[in-house]
Coordinates of C-alpha atoms in Angstrom, one line a residue:
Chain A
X1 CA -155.6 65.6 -82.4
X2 CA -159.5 65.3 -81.7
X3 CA -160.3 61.8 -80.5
X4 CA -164.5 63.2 -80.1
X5 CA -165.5 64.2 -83.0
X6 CA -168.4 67.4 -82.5
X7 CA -171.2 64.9 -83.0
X8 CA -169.5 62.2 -79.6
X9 CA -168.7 60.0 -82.4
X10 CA -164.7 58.5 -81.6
X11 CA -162.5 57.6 -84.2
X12 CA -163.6 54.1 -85.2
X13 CA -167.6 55.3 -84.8
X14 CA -168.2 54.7 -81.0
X15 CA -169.9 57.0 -78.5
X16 CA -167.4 57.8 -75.4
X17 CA -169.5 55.0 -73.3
X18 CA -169.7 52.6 -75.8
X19 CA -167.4 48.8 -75.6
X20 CA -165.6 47.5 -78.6
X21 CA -167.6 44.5 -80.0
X22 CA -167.1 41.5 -77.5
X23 CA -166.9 37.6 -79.1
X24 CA -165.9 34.9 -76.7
X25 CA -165.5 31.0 -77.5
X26 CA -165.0 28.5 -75.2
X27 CA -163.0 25.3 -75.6
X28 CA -160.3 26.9 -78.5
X29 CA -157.5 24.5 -77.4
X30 CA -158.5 20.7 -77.0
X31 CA -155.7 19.3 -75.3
X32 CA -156.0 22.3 -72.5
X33 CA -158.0 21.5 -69.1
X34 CA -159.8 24.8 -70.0
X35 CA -159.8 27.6 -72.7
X36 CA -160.9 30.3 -74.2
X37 CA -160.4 32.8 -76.8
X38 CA -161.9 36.5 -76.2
X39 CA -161.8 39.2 -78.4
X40 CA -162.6 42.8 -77.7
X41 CA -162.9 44.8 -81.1
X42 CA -159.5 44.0 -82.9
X43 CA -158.3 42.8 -79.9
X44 CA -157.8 38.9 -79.8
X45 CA -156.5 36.7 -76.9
X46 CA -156.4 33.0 -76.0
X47 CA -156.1 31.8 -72.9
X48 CA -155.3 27.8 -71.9
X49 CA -155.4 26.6 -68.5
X50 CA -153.8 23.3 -67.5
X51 CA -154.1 21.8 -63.9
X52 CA -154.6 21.6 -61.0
X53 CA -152.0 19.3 -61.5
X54 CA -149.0 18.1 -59.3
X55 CA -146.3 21.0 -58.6
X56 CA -143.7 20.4 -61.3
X57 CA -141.1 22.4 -59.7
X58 CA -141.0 21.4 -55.7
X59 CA -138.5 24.4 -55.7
X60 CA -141.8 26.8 -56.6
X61 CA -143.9 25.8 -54.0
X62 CA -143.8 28.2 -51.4
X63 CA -147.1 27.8 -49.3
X64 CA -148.1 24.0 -48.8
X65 CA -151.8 24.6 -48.1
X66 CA -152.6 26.5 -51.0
X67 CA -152.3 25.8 -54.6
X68 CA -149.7 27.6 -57.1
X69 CA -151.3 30.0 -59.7
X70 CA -148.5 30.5 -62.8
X71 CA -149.0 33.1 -65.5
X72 CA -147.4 33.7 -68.9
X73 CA -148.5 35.9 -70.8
X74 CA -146.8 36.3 -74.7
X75 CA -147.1 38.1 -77.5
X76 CA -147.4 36.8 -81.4
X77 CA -145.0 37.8 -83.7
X78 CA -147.4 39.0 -85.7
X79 CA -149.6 40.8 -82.9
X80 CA -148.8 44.2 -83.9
X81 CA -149.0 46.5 -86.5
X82 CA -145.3 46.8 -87.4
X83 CA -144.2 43.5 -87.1
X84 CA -141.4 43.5 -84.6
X85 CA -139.1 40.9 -82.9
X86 CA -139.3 40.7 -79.2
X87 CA -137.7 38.1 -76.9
X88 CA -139.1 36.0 -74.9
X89 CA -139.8 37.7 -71.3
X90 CA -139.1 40.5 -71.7
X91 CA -140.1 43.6 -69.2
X92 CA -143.9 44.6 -70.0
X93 CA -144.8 40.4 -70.3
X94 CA -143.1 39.7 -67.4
X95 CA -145.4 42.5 -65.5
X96 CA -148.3 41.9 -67.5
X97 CA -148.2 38.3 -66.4
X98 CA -147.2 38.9 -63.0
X99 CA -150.8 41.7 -63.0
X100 CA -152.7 38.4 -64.8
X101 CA -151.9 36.2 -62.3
X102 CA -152.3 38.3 -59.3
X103 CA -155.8 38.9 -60.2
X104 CA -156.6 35.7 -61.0
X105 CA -155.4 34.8 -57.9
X106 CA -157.7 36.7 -56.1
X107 CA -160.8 35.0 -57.4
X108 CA -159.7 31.3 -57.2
X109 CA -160.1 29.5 -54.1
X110 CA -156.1 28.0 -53.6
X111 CA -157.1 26.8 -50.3
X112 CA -159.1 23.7 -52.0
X113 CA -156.6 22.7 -53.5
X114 CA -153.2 22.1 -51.9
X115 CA -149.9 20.9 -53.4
X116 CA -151.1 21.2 -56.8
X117 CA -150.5 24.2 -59.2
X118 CA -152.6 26.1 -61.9
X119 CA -151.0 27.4 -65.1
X120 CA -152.6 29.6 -67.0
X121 CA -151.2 30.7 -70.5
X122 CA -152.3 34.0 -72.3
X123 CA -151.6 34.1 -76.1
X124 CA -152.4 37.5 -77.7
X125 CA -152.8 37.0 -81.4
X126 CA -154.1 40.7 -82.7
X127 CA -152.9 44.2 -80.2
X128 CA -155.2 46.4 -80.0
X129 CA -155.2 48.4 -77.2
X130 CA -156.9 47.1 -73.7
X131 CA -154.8 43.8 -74.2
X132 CA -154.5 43.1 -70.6
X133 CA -158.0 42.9 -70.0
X134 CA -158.7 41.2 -73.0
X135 CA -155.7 38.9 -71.0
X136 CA -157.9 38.5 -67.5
X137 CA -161.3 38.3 -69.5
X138 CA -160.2 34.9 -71.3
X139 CA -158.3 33.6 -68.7
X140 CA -161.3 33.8 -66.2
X141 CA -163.3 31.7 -69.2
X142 CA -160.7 29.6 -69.8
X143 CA -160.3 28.6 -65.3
X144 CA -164.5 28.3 -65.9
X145 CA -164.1 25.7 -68.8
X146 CA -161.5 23.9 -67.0
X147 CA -163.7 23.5 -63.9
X148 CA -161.6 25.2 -61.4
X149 CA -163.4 26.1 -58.0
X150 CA -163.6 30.2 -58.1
X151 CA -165.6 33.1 -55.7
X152 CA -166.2 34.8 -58.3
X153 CA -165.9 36.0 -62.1
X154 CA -162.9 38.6 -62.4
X155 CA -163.3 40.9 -65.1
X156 CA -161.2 43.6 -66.5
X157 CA -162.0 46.6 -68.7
X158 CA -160.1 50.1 -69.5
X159 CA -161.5 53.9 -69.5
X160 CA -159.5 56.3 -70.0
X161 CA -160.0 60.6 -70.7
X162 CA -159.5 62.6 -74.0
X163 CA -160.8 65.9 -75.1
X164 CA -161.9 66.3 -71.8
X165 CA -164.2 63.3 -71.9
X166 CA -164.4 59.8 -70.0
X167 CA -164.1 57.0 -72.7
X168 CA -164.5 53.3 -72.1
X169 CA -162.7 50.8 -73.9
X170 CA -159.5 52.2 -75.8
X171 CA -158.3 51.1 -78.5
X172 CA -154.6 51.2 -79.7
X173 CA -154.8 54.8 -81.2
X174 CA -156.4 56.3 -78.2
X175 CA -154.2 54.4 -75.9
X176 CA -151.5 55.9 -77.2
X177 CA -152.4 59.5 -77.4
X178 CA -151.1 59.9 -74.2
X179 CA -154.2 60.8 -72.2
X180 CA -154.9 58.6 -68.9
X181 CA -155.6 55.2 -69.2
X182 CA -157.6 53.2 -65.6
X183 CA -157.6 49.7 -65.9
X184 CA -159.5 48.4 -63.8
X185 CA -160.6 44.5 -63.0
X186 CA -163.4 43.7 -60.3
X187 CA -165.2 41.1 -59.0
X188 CA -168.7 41.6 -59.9
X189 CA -171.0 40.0 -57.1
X190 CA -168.8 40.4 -54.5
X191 CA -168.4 44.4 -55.7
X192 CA -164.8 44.2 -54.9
X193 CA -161.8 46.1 -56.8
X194 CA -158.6 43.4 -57.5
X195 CA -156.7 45.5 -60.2
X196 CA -156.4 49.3 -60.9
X197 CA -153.9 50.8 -62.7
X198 CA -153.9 53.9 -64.2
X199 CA -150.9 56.3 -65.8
X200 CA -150.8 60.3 -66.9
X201 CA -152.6 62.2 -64.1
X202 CA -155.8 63.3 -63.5
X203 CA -157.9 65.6 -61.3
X204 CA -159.3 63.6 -58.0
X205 CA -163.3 64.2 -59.2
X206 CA -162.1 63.1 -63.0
X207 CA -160.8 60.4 -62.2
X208 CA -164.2 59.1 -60.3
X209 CA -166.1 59.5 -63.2
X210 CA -163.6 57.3 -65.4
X211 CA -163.2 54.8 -62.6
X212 CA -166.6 54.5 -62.7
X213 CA -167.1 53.8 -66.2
X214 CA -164.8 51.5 -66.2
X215 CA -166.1 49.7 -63.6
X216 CA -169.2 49.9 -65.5
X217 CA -167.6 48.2 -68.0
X218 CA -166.3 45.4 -66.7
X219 CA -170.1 44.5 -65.2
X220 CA -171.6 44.6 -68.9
X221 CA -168.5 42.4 -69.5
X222 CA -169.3 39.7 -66.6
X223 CA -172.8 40.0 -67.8
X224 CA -171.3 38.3 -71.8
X225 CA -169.2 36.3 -69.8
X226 CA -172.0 34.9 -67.5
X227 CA -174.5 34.6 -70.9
X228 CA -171.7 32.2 -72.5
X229 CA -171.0 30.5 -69.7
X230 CA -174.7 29.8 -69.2
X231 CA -175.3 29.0 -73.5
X232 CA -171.9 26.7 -73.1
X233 CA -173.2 24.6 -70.1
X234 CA -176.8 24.1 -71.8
X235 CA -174.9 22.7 -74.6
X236 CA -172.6 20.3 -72.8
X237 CA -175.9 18.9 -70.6
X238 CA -177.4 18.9 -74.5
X239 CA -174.4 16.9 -75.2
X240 CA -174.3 15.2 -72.2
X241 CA -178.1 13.9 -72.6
X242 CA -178.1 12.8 -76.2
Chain B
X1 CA -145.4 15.1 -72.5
X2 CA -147.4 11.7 -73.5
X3 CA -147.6 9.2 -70.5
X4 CA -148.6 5.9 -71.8
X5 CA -149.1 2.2 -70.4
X6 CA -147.8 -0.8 -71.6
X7 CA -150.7 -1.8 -72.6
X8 CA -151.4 1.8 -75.0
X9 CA -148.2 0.8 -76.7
X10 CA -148.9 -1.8 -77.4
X11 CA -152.2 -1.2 -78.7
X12 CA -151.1 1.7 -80.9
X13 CA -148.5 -0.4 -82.5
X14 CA -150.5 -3.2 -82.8
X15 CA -152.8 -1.2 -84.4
X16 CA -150.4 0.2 -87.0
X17 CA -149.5 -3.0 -87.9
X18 CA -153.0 -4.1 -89.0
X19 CA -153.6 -0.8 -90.6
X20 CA -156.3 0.2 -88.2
X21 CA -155.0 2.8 -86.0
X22 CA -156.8 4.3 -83.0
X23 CA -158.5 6.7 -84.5
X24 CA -160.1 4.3 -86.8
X25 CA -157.8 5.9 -89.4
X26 CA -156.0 3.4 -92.0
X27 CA -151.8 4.1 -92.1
X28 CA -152.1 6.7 -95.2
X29 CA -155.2 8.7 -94.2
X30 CA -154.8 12.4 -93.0
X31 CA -157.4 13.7 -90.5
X32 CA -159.9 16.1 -91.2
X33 CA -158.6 19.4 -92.2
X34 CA -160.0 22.6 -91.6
X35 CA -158.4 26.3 -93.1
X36 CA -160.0 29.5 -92.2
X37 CA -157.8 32.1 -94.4
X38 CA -157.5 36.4 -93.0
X39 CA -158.3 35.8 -89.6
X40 CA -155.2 38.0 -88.5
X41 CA -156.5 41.5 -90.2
X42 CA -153.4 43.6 -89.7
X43 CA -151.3 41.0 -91.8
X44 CA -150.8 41.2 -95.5
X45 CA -152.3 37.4 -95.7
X46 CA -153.1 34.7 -92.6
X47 CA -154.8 31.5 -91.9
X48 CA -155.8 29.0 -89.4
X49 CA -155.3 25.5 -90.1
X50 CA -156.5 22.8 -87.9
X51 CA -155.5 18.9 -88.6
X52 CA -157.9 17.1 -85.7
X53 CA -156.5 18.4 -82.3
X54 CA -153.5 20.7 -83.7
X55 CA -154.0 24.0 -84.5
X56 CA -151.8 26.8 -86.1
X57 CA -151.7 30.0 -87.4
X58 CA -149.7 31.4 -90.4
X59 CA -149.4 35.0 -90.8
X60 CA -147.5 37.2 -93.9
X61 CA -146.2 40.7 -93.6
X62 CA -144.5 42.5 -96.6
X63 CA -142.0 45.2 -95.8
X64 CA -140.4 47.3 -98.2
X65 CA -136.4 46.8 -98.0
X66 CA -133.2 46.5 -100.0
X67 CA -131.9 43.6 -101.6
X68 CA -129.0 42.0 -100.7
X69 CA -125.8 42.8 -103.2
X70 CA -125.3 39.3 -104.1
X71 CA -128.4 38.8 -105.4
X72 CA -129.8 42.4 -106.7
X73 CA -132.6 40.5 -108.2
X74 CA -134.6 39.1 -105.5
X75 CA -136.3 40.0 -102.9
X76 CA -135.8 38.1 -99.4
X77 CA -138.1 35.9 -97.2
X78 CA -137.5 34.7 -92.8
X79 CA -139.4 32.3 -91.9
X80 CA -140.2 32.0 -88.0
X81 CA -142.1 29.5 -85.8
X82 CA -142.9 30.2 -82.5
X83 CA -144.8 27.6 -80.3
X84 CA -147.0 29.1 -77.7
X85 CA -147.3 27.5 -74.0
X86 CA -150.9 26.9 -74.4
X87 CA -150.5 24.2 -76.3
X88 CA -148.2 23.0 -74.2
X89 CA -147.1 23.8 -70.7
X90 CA -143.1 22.5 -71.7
X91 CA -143.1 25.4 -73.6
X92 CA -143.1 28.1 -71.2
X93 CA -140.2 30.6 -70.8
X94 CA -137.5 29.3 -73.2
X95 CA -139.5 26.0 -72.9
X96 CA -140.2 25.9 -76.3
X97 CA -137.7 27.4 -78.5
X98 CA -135.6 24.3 -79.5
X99 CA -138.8 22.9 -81.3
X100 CA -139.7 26.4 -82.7
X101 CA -135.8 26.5 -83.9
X102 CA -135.9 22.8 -85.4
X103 CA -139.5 23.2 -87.0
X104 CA -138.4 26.6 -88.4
X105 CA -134.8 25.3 -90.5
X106 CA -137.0 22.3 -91.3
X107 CA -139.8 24.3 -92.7
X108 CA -137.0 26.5 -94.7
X109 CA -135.5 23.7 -96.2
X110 CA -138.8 22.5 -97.5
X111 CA -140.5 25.7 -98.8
X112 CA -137.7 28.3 -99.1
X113 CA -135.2 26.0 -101.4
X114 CA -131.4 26.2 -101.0
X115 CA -129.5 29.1 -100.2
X116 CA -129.4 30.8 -103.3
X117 CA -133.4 30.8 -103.2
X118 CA -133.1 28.2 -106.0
X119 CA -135.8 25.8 -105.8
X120 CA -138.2 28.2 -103.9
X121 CA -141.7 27.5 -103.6
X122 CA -141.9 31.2 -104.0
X123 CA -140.4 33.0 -106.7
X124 CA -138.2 35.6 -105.2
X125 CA -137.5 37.8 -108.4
X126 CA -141.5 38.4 -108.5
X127 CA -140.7 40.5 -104.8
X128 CA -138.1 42.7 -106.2
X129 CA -139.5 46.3 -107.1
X130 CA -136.4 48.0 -108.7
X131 CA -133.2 45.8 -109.3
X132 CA -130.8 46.2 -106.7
X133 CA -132.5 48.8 -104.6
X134 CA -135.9 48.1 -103.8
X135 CA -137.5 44.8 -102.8
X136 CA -140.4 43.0 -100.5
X137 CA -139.1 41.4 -97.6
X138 CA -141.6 38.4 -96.8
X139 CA -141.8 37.8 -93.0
X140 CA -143.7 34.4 -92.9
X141 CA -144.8 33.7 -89.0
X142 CA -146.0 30.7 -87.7
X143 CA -147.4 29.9 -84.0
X144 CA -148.7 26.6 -83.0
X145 CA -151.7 26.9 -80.6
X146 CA -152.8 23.2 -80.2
X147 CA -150.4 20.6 -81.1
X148 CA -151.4 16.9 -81.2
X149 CA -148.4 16.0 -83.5
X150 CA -147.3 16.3 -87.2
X151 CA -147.0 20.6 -86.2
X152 CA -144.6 20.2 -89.9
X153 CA -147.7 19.3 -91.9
X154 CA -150.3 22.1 -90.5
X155 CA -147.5 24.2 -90.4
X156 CA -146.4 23.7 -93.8
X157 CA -150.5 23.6 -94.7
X158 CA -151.1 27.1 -93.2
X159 CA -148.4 28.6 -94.9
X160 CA -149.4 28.1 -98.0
X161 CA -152.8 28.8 -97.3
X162 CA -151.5 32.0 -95.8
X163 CA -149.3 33.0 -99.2
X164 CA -152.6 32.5 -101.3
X165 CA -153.7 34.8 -99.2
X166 CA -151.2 37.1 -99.4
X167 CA -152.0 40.9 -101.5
X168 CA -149.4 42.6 -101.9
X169 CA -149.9 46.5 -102.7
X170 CA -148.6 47.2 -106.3
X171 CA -145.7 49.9 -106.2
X172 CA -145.6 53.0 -108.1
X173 CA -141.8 54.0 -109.1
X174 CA -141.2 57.9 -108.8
X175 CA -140.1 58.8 -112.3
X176 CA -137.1 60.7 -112.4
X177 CA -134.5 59.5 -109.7
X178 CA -131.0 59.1 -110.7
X179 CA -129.1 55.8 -110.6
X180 CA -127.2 56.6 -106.8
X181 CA -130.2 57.4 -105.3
X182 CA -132.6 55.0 -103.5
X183 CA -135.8 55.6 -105.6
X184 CA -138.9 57.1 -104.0
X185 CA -141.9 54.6 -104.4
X186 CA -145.6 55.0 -104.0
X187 CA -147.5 52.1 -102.2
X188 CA -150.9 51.6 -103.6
X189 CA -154.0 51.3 -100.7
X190 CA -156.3 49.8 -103.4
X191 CA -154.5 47.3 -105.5
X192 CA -152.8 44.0 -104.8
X193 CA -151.3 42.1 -106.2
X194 CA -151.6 38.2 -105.4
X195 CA -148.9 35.1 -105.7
X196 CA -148.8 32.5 -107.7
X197 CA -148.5 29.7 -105.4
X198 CA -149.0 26.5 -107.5
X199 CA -145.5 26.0 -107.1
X200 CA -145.6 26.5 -103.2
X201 CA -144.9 22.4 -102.2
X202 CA -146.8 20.4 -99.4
X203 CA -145.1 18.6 -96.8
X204 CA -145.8 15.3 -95.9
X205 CA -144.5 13.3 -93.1
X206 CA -143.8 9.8 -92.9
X207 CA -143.8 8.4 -89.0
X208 CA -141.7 5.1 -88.5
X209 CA -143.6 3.3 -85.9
X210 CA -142.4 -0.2 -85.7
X211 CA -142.1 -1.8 -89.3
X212 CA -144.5 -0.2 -90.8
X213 CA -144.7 4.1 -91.8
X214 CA -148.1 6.2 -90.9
X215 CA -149.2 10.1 -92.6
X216 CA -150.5 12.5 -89.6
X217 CA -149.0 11.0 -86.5
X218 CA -151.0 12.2 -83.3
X219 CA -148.7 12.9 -80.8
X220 CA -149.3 9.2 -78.5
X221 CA -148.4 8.2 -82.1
X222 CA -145.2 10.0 -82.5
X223 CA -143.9 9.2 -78.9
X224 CA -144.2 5.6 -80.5
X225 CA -141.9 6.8 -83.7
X226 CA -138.7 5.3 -84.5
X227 CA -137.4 8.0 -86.9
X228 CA -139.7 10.4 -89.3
X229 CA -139.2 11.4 -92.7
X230 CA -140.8 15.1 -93.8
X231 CA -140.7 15.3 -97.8
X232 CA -142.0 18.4 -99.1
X233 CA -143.5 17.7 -102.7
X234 CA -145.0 20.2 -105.3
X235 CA -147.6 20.1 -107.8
X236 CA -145.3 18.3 -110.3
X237 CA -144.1 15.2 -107.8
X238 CA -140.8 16.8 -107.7
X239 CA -138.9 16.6 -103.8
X240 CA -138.2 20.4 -103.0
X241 CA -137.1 19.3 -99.4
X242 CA -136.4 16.5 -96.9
X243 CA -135.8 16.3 -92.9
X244 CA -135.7 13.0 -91.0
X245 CA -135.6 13.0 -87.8
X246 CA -136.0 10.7 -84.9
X247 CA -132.9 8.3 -83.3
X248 CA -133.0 4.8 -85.5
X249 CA -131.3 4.6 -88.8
X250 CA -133.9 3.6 -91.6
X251 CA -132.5 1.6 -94.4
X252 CA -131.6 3.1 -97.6
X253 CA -134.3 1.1 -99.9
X254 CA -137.0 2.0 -97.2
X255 CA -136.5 5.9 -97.9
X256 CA -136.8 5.1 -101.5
X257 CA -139.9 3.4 -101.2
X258 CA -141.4 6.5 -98.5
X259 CA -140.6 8.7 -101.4
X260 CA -143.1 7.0 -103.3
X261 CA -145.9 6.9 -100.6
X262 CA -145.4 10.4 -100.2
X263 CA -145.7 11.3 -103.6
X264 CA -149.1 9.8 -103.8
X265 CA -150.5 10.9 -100.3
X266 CA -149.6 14.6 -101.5
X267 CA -151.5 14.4 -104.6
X268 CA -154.8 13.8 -102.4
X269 CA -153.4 16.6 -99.5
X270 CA -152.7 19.1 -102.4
X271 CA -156.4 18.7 -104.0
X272 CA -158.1 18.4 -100.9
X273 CA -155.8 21.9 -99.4
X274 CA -156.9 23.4 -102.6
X275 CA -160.6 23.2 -102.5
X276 CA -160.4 24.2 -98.7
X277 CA -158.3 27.4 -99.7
X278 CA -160.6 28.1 -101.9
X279 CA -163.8 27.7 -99.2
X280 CA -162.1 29.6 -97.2
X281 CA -161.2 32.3 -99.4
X282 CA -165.4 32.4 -100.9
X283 CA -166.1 32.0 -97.5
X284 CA -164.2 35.2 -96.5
X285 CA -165.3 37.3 -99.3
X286 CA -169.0 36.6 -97.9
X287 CA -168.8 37.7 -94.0

């Protein structure tokens, strides 16, 4: 199947380096501490953060001086295209929220606060392709709403190669075509890689390129994430003032 | 989880008693309520309906499928609620599946009729596609986002927001099939057909808190409640389903006399869900 047309136009109209359309809002869920809904293309998440809040399971609590970061990520019935039934917790939510928090993890400084614990809950509401960082792009607006003391922005963006050409930002179709796929999630000022995974193969000097375009990504993605985080805090000092 | 003081209690019911409840609300007033219809493209028909602080989502997917052999001439609808952690942390893991199980049988009851499908708010034989071999299977899916109580009203709300949004593609039947054989059919990209949902009811849900019963609990409100009554009333003011929950017993002459309450409070939800179905639906058509 040809996923670059002769022209470089993909199948839904993008150039190979071009992002799905990004739309973020802040504040989706009012009873959450933080949230934020993030959509890339067709791809729709939510993310609510509650805490930091007491440990509610002593049994949990592992390291005393640092504070416990909790992930789940789920999946609306109604997500996919064919609509299927899928327990709760099953195999590829379980990693994906154990890959959510992980990252997360690496960008929130635990150390300030001790014996209290984080939760952060991913709903995805329209699959697409690229949901994971969809996932990590919300949930790093939704521990910015809440307040929660952070090093840096983590964001996350896919690349992947088809027709012998690096594309950023999959979607569903290209996803599955069975070409490789590099997730990768970065934090942008501190130029530091906290999530890469990748599947299929590629040659070493390929897979470079496709890195860096994904990496590329995820900076013109904390760029939107910085502009609404800015545009969001002018209108709470707005509120704030009147 | 609602931690309150003394002191809140006491206020909230205090304030129920003089009809002037915290929200400046009087006992019979619904909040504001806000629909937004297709926002889940891949569906056949969605919406978004948000009643103050909660927030839900209904979404409808038609599947071609067989009808069941004790009734060849209907087509079949499952209803499911799931409630998502972020609107609450309780309902992480398996956290939350005893609501989504209680607010799912409630929600058949009241929309879906008895067991036969009589009494639907959805007329099943308008599904089936050839008798007795060929029908639409509705799957009706509903996931609370942001609940600050009464989920049964915005759920109820959404789903029928979501069925008026509903197209389903017209079916072409291949001439010539014999009578054994499963007919082939021909789905239609380009024409849809829509439902007639007049008869789809509201549900409205009474919230004993002390002596007196309030519409649209919030959920410091509800952790207040004695026992709830959910009546789900059509067009016509007839009952097409009931659920009380709650611990206390409520006497006899009391349900009576929510009956009627109900019936007038879902006049006003049904006209005021109507013109916001209707915004939504303009509103839709313009973006």
């Amino acid at each position: 199947m040809e996923f670059v047309s002769p022209e470089g136009l993909r199948l839904d109209g993008r150039r190979p380096t071009e992002m799905r359309q990004l739309r973020a809002e802040i504040g989706v869920v009012s009873k959450a501490d933080g949230s934020a809904m993030f959509e890339m293309g067709n791809t729709k998440v939510i993310a609510a953060v509650y805490g930091p809040r007491e440990v509610q399971n002593k049994g949990q609590q592992i390291n005393n001086d640092h504070a416990l970061v909790r992930c789940e990520y789920s999946m609306a019935n109604f997500s996919t295209g064919d609509r299927v039934r899928k327990p709760k917790g099953d195999r590829r939510s379980i990693e994906i929220s154990l890959v959510i928090r992980q990252t997360m993890e690496a960008c929130i400084m635990t150390h300030l606060m001790p014996r209290s614990q984080i939760d952060i809950f991913v709903q995805v509401l329209q699959a697409d392709g690229g949901t994971r960082s969809a996932c990590i792009n919300a949930a790093t607006l939704a521990l910015a709403d809440a307040g929660i003391p952070m090093c840096d922005l983590v964001t996350s963006c896919s690349a992947g190669y088809l027709n012998s050409t690096p594309l950023l930002d999959l979607n569903y179709i290209e996803d599955s075509a069975g070409g490789a796929d590099v997730t990768v999630g970065i934090l942008p000022t501190l130029d530091k890689v906290t999530l890469l995974q990748m599947d299929a193969k590629l040659p070493t000097n390929i897979f470079e390129d496709v890195m860096q375009l994904a990496t590329e990504g995820c900076k013109a993605i904390a760029n939107y994430i910085r502009e609404m985080l800015a545009e969001n805090t002018k209108q709470l000092e707005f509120r704030r003032d009147s | 989880m609602v931690g309150l003081s003394e002191g809140e209690k006491e206020f909230i019911k205090g304030g129920i008693a003089q009809d002037l409840r915290s929200d400046g609300r009087k006992r019979y007033t619904y909040r504001p309520i806000y629909v937004e219809t297709g926002v889940i493209p891949q569906a056949n028909g969605s919406a978004r309906v948000r009643l103050g602080a909660t927030d839900v989502i209904a979404s409808v997917k038609a599947e071609l499928g067989k009808p069941s052999a004790l009734q060849p001439d209907k087509g079949k609808v499952a209803l499911f609620i799931d409630c998502s952690p972020t609107a609450e942390p309780t309902f992480e893991g398996r956290g939350g599946e005893e609501l989504s199980a209680e607010l799912s049988s409630a929600l058949q009851r009241c929309l879906l009729g008895s067991k036969s499908g009589a009494g639907a708010g959805i007329d099943l034989s308008s599904l089936i596609v050839v008798e007795g071999k060929v029908c639409w299977d509705l799957y009706i899916d509903g996931l609370v986002i942001s609940s600050d109580g009464n989920l049964l009203d915005a759920l109820g709300a959404a789903i029928k927001a979501a069925l008026s949004n509903t197209g389903i593609p017209t079916v072409h039947v291949v001439a010539g099939a014999s009578n054994d054989e499963q007919p082939e059919v021909d789905i239609s990209d380009e024409e849809f057909l829509h439902f007639d949902t007049s008869g789809v009811p509201v549900i409205v849900t009474l919230t004993k808190v002390g002596k007196h019963y309030i519409v649209d609990a919030t959920s410091e409100e509800e952790s207040q409640m004695s026992s709830a009554v959910s009546i789900s009333i059509n067009r016509q003011g007839h009952i097409c389903g009931m659920t009380k929950r709650g611990g206390s017993g409520i006497d006899p002459s009391v349900i009576l006399d929510m009956i009627s309450v109900a019936n007038f409070v879902s006049r006003q939800l049904i006209e005021k869900l109507d013109s916001e179905i209707s915004a939504a639906e303009a509103n839709e058509e313009d973006s």
